Amino acid sequence: MHQHLSLGGRQLTFVVPRDVDAVLDMYISRDQGDRDPYWCRLWPSAVALAQFILQQPELVKGKRVCDIGCGLGLAGIAAALAGAREVVMLDRETLALQCSLLSAQACGLDSVEAHTLHPSPLARAGEPSQQSGRLRQPQGIDESSASAQPRVRAELFDWTSHVCHGDYDVALACDVLYEHFSVEPMANIAPQLLNPKSGRLLLADPSCRTKDNRNKFLRLLSSQPTAPMVLQESSEVVVRMDNQDTPVQLQQLRMKQGQETVGLKLQAEE
């Protein structure tokens, strides 16, 4: 079924499962007790990051972007609408990936490709996958003009993987630090997905719920032996959904240059 969201003066449409309980029953029947249907709905963190991107399109315009644990793909879709050169949805849930691609189409994006069955994005960003297939090429648009449109595709991806390779300019991550056991795998995998010199991470999480996990995540990123990252900017916004206000922490991180330190910036969160 469709869910609608008004954001940045745009009316966005998302394809979502009709019955969340049916998704949960599917996991139970497959003995996938570690899976959950939380991806089946839009959450304030993704709304906040999507709004942030639409307000500051220069963060992603002309760049290769990945959306880690994309769920329905709101943040990634916002990046494509803001002019990203390429957006790759990453999630371990096949159904979530399909919903994110269908939602990208429903939001008016023209160049959307079918997801592959690769377990992780081993190919460099921007390299076409052998199993990718174009979902839709609108009539009246030739390949030369379509190539100028944001290209949206998806890859099966589990962030508990120890090794992956990417060369993305920007990684988006919403609600990835809810559980304490997610912090270290995320801190390990995020820098691997990014360009080692210029990559940036845009992070969104509920301000209060994940504060300790977020601080640990920042410390781990700053002490990475091969690709340490620094906190460049942190701000809080309030998202109103379902008649409830939710504070969301938005953070921008970039690759560390030389011997610079991040202690003073980390103190603001502690």
Coordinates of C-alpha atoms in Angstrom, one line a residue:
M1 CA 0.0 0.0 0.0
H2 CA 1.0 3.7 -0.2
Q3 CA 2.0 6.1 2.5
H4 CA 2.3 9.8 1.8
L5 CA 4.7 12.3 3.4
S6 CA 4.9 16.1 2.8
L7 CA 8.5 17.1 3.0
G8 CA 10.3 20.3 1.9
G9 CA 7.4 21.4 -0.2
R10 CA 7.2 18.0 -1.9
Q11 CA 4.5 15.3 -1.7
L12 CA 6.4 12.0 -1.4
T13 CA 4.8 8.6 -1.8
F14 CA 6.2 5.4 -0.3
V15 CA 5.3 1.7 -1.0
V16 CA 5.0 -0.1 2.4
P17 CA 3.8 -3.5 3.4
R18 CA 0.0 -3.7 4.0
D19 CA 0.3 -5.9 7.1
V20 CA 3.3 -5.5 9.4
D21 CA 2.2 -8.6 11.4
A22 CA 2.4 -10.6 8.2
V23 CA 6.0 -9.6 7.8
L24 CA 6.7 -10.6 11.4
D25 CA 5.0 -14.0 10.8
M26 CA 7.2 -14.5 7.8
Y27 CA 10.3 -14.0 9.9
I28 CA 9.0 -16.5 12.5
S29 CA 8.1 -19.1 9.8
R30 CA 11.6 -18.8 8.4
D31 CA 13.2 -19.1 11.8
Q32 CA 14.7 -15.6 11.5
G33 CA 14.4 -14.6 15.1
D34 CA 17.0 -11.8 14.6
R35 CA 14.9 -10.0 12.1
D36 CA 12.2 -7.4 12.8
P37 CA 9.7 -5.4 10.8
Y38 CA 10.8 -2.0 12.1
W39 CA 11.8 -1.1 8.5
C40 CA 8.1 -1.2 7.4
R41 CA 7.4 2.3 8.5
L42 CA 8.9 5.8 8.3
W43 CA 10.7 7.0 11.4
P44 CA 11.5 10.5 12.7
S45 CA 15.3 10.1 12.2
A46 CA 14.9 9.4 8.5
V47 CA 12.4 12.3 8.1
A48 CA 14.9 14.6 9.9
L49 CA 17.9 13.6 7.7
A50 CA 15.8 13.7 4.5
Q51 CA 14.6 17.3 5.4
F52 CA 18.2 18.2 6.2
I53 CA 19.4 17.0 2.8
L54 CA 16.7 18.7 0.9
Q55 CA 17.5 22.0 2.6
Q56 CA 21.3 21.6 1.9
P57 CA 21.4 19.8 -1.5
E58 CA 25.1 20.7 -1.8
L59 CA 25.9 17.9 0.7
V60 CA 25.0 15.3 -2.0
K61 CA 24.6 17.0 -5.3
G62 CA 26.7 15.3 -8.0
K63 CA 28.0 12.7 -5.5
R64 CA 27.8 9.0 -5.1
V65 CA 25.7 8.2 -2.0
C66 CA 24.8 5.0 -0.1
D67 CA 22.0 4.7 2.5
I68 CA 23.1 2.2 5.2
G69 CA 20.2 0.1 6.6
C70 CA 17.9 2.0 4.2
G71 CA 14.6 0.5 5.2
L72 CA 12.0 2.3 3.0
G73 CA 14.7 4.5 1.6
L74 CA 13.6 7.9 2.6
A75 CA 17.0 9.4 3.2
G76 CA 18.4 7.9 0.0
I77 CA 15.4 9.1 -2.0
A78 CA 15.9 12.6 -0.6
A79 CA 19.6 12.5 -1.8
A80 CA 18.5 11.5 -5.3
L81 CA 15.9 14.3 -5.4
A82 CA 18.6 16.7 -4.2
G83 CA 20.8 15.8 -7.2
A84 CA 23.0 12.9 -6.1
R85 CA 24.8 11.3 -9.1
E86 CA 24.0 7.8 -7.8
V87 CA 22.2 6.5 -4.7
V88 CA 22.7 2.9 -3.6
M89 CA 20.2 1.5 -1.0
L90 CA 21.9 -1.0 1.4
D91 CA 19.9 -3.3 3.6
R92 CA 19.8 -7.0 4.6
E93 CA 16.1 -7.2 4.0
T94 CA 15.2 -8.1 0.4
L95 CA 11.6 -6.8 0.8
A96 CA 12.8 -3.5 2.2
L97 CA 15.1 -3.0 -0.8
Q98 CA 12.2 -3.7 -3.1
C99 CA 10.0 -1.2 -1.2
S100 CA 12.7 1.4 -1.4
L101 CA 13.1 1.1 -5.1
L102 CA 9.3 1.1 -5.7
S103 CA 9.1 4.2 -3.5
A104 CA 11.8 5.9 -5.5
Q105 CA 9.7 5.4 -8.6
A106 CA 6.6 6.6 -6.8
C107 CA 8.5 9.8 -5.7
G108 CA 9.1 10.6 -9.4
L109 CA 12.7 9.4 -9.8
D110 CA 13.2 8.2 -13.4
S111 CA 16.3 5.9 -13.4
V112 CA 15.7 3.1 -10.9
E113 CA 17.3 -0.3 -11.2
A114 CA 16.5 -3.7 -9.7
H115 CA 18.5 -4.8 -6.7
T116 CA 21.2 -7.5 -7.0
L117 CA 21.7 -10.6 -4.9
H118 CA 25.2 -9.6 -3.9
P119 CA 25.7 -10.1 -0.1
S120 CA 27.7 -6.9 0.2
P121 CA 28.7 -4.0 -2.0
L122 CA 32.1 -5.5 -3.0
A123 CA 32.2 -3.5 -6.3
R124 CA 33.4 0.0 -6.2
A125 CA 30.7 2.6 -6.1
G126 CA 29.6 3.6 -9.6
E127 CA 30.5 0.3 -11.2
P128 CA 27.4 -1.4 -12.7
S129 CA 26.4 -4.8 -11.2
Q130 CA 26.1 -7.7 -13.5
Q131 CA 22.7 -8.7 -12.0
S132 CA 21.2 -5.2 -12.1
G133 CA 18.2 -4.6 -14.4
R134 CA 16.4 -1.3 -15.2
L135 CA 12.9 -1.3 -13.6
R136 CA 11.5 1.5 -15.6
Q137 CA 12.7 3.8 -18.4
P138 CA 9.9 6.4 -19.0
Q139 CA 8.8 6.8 -22.6
G140 CA 10.2 9.8 -24.3
I141 CA 13.5 9.7 -22.4
D142 CA 16.5 8.4 -24.3
E143 CA 19.6 6.8 -22.7
S144 CA 21.7 10.0 -23.1
S145 CA 19.2 12.1 -21.1
A146 CA 18.5 9.4 -18.6
S147 CA 22.2 9.2 -17.7
A148 CA 21.9 12.7 -16.3
Q149 CA 19.2 11.6 -13.9
P150 CA 20.0 10.3 -10.4
R151 CA 20.6 6.5 -10.7
V152 CA 19.0 4.6 -7.8
R153 CA 19.8 1.0 -7.2
A154 CA 20.0 -1.4 -4.2
E155 CA 22.3 -4.1 -2.8
L156 CA 21.8 -6.7 -0.1
F157 CA 24.1 -5.7 2.7
D158 CA 24.6 -6.8 6.3
W159 CA 26.6 -4.3 8.3
T160 CA 27.9 -7.0 10.6
S161 CA 30.1 -8.0 7.6
H162 CA 33.7 -7.6 8.7
V163 CA 35.0 -6.5 5.3
C164 CA 33.5 -4.6 2.4
H165 CA 34.8 -2.1 -0.2
G166 CA 33.2 1.1 -1.3
D167 CA 34.2 4.5 -2.6
Y168 CA 31.1 6.5 -1.8
D169 CA 31.3 10.3 -1.3
V170 CA 28.6 10.3 1.3
A171 CA 27.0 7.6 3.5
L172 CA 23.6 8.1 5.1
A173 CA 22.7 6.3 8.3
C174 CA 19.4 6.6 10.2
D175 CA 18.5 4.7 13.4
V176 CA 21.5 2.4 13.1
L177 CA 22.6 2.8 16.7
Y178 CA 19.5 1.6 18.6
E179 CA 21.1 -1.5 19.9
H180 CA 24.4 -1.6 21.7
F181 CA 25.6 -4.6 19.7
S182 CA 25.3 -2.5 16.5
V183 CA 27.8 0.1 17.5
E184 CA 31.1 -1.6 16.8
P185 CA 30.0 -3.3 13.5
M186 CA 28.8 0.1 12.3
A187 CA 32.0 1.9 13.4
N188 CA 34.0 -0.8 11.5
I189 CA 32.0 -0.8 8.3
A190 CA 31.1 2.8 7.7
P191 CA 34.6 4.1 6.9
Q192 CA 35.1 1.1 4.6
L193 CA 32.2 2.3 2.5
L194 CA 33.6 5.8 2.0
N195 CA 36.2 7.4 0.0
P196 CA 39.3 7.3 2.3
K197 CA 40.2 11.0 1.6
S198 CA 36.9 12.8 1.2
G199 CA 34.1 10.6 2.4
R200 CA 31.4 12.0 4.7
L201 CA 28.9 10.3 7.0
L202 CA 25.5 11.8 7.8
L203 CA 24.0 10.3 10.9
A204 CA 20.6 10.6 12.4
D205 CA 19.3 9.1 15.6
P206 CA 16.8 9.9 18.4
S207 CA 18.6 12.4 20.7
C208 CA 17.9 10.8 24.0
R209 CA 17.4 7.1 23.3
T210 CA 20.8 6.4 21.7
K211 CA 23.1 9.0 23.4
D212 CA 25.5 6.5 25.0
N213 CA 25.6 4.4 21.8
R214 CA 26.2 7.5 19.7
N215 CA 29.1 8.7 21.9
K216 CA 30.7 5.3 21.8
F217 CA 30.3 5.2 18.0
L218 CA 32.0 8.6 17.7
R219 CA 34.9 7.5 19.9
L220 CA 35.4 4.3 17.8
L221 CA 35.3 6.2 14.6
S222 CA 37.9 8.7 15.8
S223 CA 40.3 5.9 16.8
Q224 CA 40.0 3.8 13.6
P225 CA 43.6 2.8 12.7
T226 CA 43.3 3.2 8.9
A227 CA 40.4 5.6 8.3
P228 CA 39.6 7.7 11.4
M229 CA 36.7 10.1 11.2
V230 CA 36.0 13.4 13.0
L231 CA 32.7 15.0 14.0
Q232 CA 32.3 18.1 12.0
E233 CA 28.9 19.3 13.0
S234 CA 26.1 18.3 15.4
S235 CA 22.6 19.7 15.8
E236 CA 19.2 18.8 17.1
V237 CA 15.9 19.1 15.3
V238 CA 12.4 18.2 16.4
V239 CA 10.2 16.1 14.1
R240 CA 6.5 15.9 14.6
M241 CA 4.9 12.6 13.5
D242 CA 1.7 11.0 14.6
N243 CA 0.9 14.0 16.9
Q244 CA 4.2 13.5 18.8
D245 CA 7.4 15.6 18.9
T246 CA 10.7 13.6 18.6
P247 CA 14.1 15.2 19.1
V248 CA 16.6 13.9 16.5
Q249 CA 20.4 14.4 16.6
L250 CA 21.9 15.1 13.2
Q251 CA 25.6 14.7 12.8
Q252 CA 28.1 15.2 10.0
L253 CA 31.4 13.3 10.1
R254 CA 34.3 13.5 7.7
M255 CA 37.7 11.8 7.3
K256 CA 40.4 12.9 9.7
Q257 CA 43.2 14.9 8.2
G258 CA 46.7 14.6 9.7
Q259 CA 47.0 14.9 13.4
E260 CA 43.9 17.0 14.1
T261 CA 41.9 16.0 17.3
V262 CA 38.2 15.8 18.0
G263 CA 38.1 15.9 21.8
L264 CA 36.4 19.3 22.1
K265 CA 33.7 18.4 19.7
L266 CA 33.0 15.1 21.4
Q267 CA 32.5 16.8 24.7
A268 CA 29.3 18.5 23.5
E269 CA 27.7 15.1 23.3
E270 CA 28.9 13.7 26.6

